[in-house]
Short mmCIF file of C-alpha atoms in Angstrom, two decimals:
data_model
loop_
_atom_site.label_atom_id
_atom_site.label_comp_id
_atom_site.label_asym_id
_atom_site.label_seq_id
_atom_site.Cartn_x
_atom_site.Cartn_y
_atom_site.Cartn_z
CA UNK A 41 24.87 -9.30 19.85
CA UNK A 42 28.76 -9.86 21.99
CA UNK A 43 30.03 -6.51 24.08
CA UNK A 44 33.34 -5.26 23.31
CA UNK A 45 36.72 -6.15 25.66
CA UNK A 46 36.30 -3.84 28.38
CA UNK A 47 31.96 -3.55 28.74
CA UNK A 48 32.63 -7.48 29.77
CA UNK A 49 35.24 -7.09 32.10
CA UNK A 50 33.96 -3.09 33.61
CA UNK A 51 29.92 -5.09 33.74
CA UNK A 52 32.47 -8.61 35.50
CA UNK A 53 33.84 -6.41 37.61
CA UNK A 54 32.39 -4.04 38.93
CA UNK A 55 30.33 -5.90 42.02
CA UNK A 56 33.93 -6.36 43.09
CA UNK A 57 34.73 -3.02 42.63
CA UNK A 58 31.45 -2.27 43.84
CA UNK A 59 32.67 -4.28 47.58
CA UNK A 60 35.90 -2.95 47.74
CA UNK A 61 33.60 1.00 48.44
CA UNK A 62 32.37 -0.41 51.26
CA UNK A 63 34.95 -1.82 53.01
CA UNK A 64 37.50 0.65 54.84
CA UNK A 65 40.15 2.84 52.58
CA UNK A 66 42.27 1.00 55.18
CA UNK A 67 41.77 -2.52 54.37
CA UNK A 68 42.71 -2.70 50.47
CA UNK A 69 45.30 -0.54 51.73
CA UNK A 70 47.30 -3.45 54.90
CA UNK A 71 46.13 -6.58 52.38
CA UNK A 72 48.44 -5.37 50.44
CA UNK A 73 51.09 -4.02 52.61
CA UNK A 74 50.61 -7.70 53.56
CA UNK A 75 51.39 -8.84 50.17
CA UNK A 76 54.01 -7.19 49.62
CA UNK A 77 55.44 -7.45 53.47
CA UNK A 78 54.93 -11.02 51.87
CA UNK A 79 56.40 -11.03 48.46
CA UNK A 80 60.39 -8.93 50.45
CA UNK A 81 59.69 -12.18 53.02
CA UNK A 82 59.31 -15.34 52.66
CA UNK A 83 62.19 -16.55 50.11
CA UNK A 84 61.48 -18.67 47.46
CA UNK A 85 58.28 -18.07 46.51
CA UNK A 86 57.27 -14.84 47.39
CA UNK A 87 57.35 -13.40 44.13
CA UNK A 88 53.56 -14.75 43.35
CA UNK A 89 52.56 -12.11 46.59
CA UNK A 90 54.43 -8.90 44.34
CA UNK A 91 52.66 -11.25 41.83
CA UNK A 92 49.60 -10.73 42.53
CA UNK A 93 49.91 -7.10 43.62
CA UNK A 94 51.48 -6.82 40.02
CA UNK A 95 47.67 -8.52 38.71
CA UNK A 96 46.04 -5.45 41.47
CA UNK A 97 47.83 -2.72 39.92
CA UNK A 98 46.99 -3.42 36.17
CA UNK A 99 44.02 -4.46 36.39
CA UNK A 100 43.79 -1.16 37.69
CA UNK A 101 45.66 -0.12 35.26
CA UNK A 102 43.31 -1.12 32.81
CA UNK A 103 40.41 0.02 34.64
CA UNK A 104 41.25 3.16 34.62
CA UNK A 105 42.90 4.09 31.91
CA UNK A 106 39.42 5.47 29.45
CA UNK A 107 39.53 8.56 32.26
CA UNK A 108 43.00 9.11 33.38
CA UNK A 109 45.36 12.21 31.48
CA UNK A 110 48.62 11.51 30.38
CA UNK A 111 50.41 11.80 32.88
CA UNK A 112 48.49 9.81 35.37
CA UNK A 113 48.75 7.19 33.25
CA UNK A 114 52.56 7.33 33.63
CA UNK A 115 52.78 7.16 36.74
CA UNK A 116 50.54 4.42 37.10
CA UNK A 117 52.23 2.02 33.85
CA UNK A 118 55.61 2.69 36.09
CA UNK A 119 54.57 1.79 39.16
CA UNK A 120 53.16 -1.31 37.27
CA UNK A 121 56.77 -1.57 35.91
CA UNK A 122 58.39 -1.16 38.70
CA UNK A 123 56.78 -4.24 40.57
CA UNK A 124 57.00 -6.32 37.36
CA UNK A 125 60.46 -5.69 37.09
CA UNK A 126 60.26 -6.18 41.46
CA UNK A 127 58.82 -10.05 40.83
CA UNK A 128 60.80 -10.59 37.84
CA UNK A 129 64.20 -10.32 39.94
CA UNK A 130 62.25 -12.13 43.01
CA UNK A 131 61.13 -15.26 41.20
CA UNK A 132 65.13 -15.70 38.83
CA UNK A 133 66.87 -17.63 41.75
CA UNK A 134 70.73 -16.04 42.55
CA UNK A 135 73.42 -18.05 41.89
#
């Protein structure tokens, strides 16, 4: 019998999230901050770093969705939309 998609994702993500939980919180913050700085500072390909941040935010939105209240869900979706918008604006060349 196959597990539902959400159960497979949670099961696969558990070791990574457990390792992330053991790290000091400042490390995760600095990694995301570094990706955002690279996304802003590097022309032409910086959108890749911003897209990685968007992917990370999307994963956490999906992973925590069942445990969140409606206002929390809306705020997380707003953050995801903003980060995605920034990545798209960075990816499209101005001409």
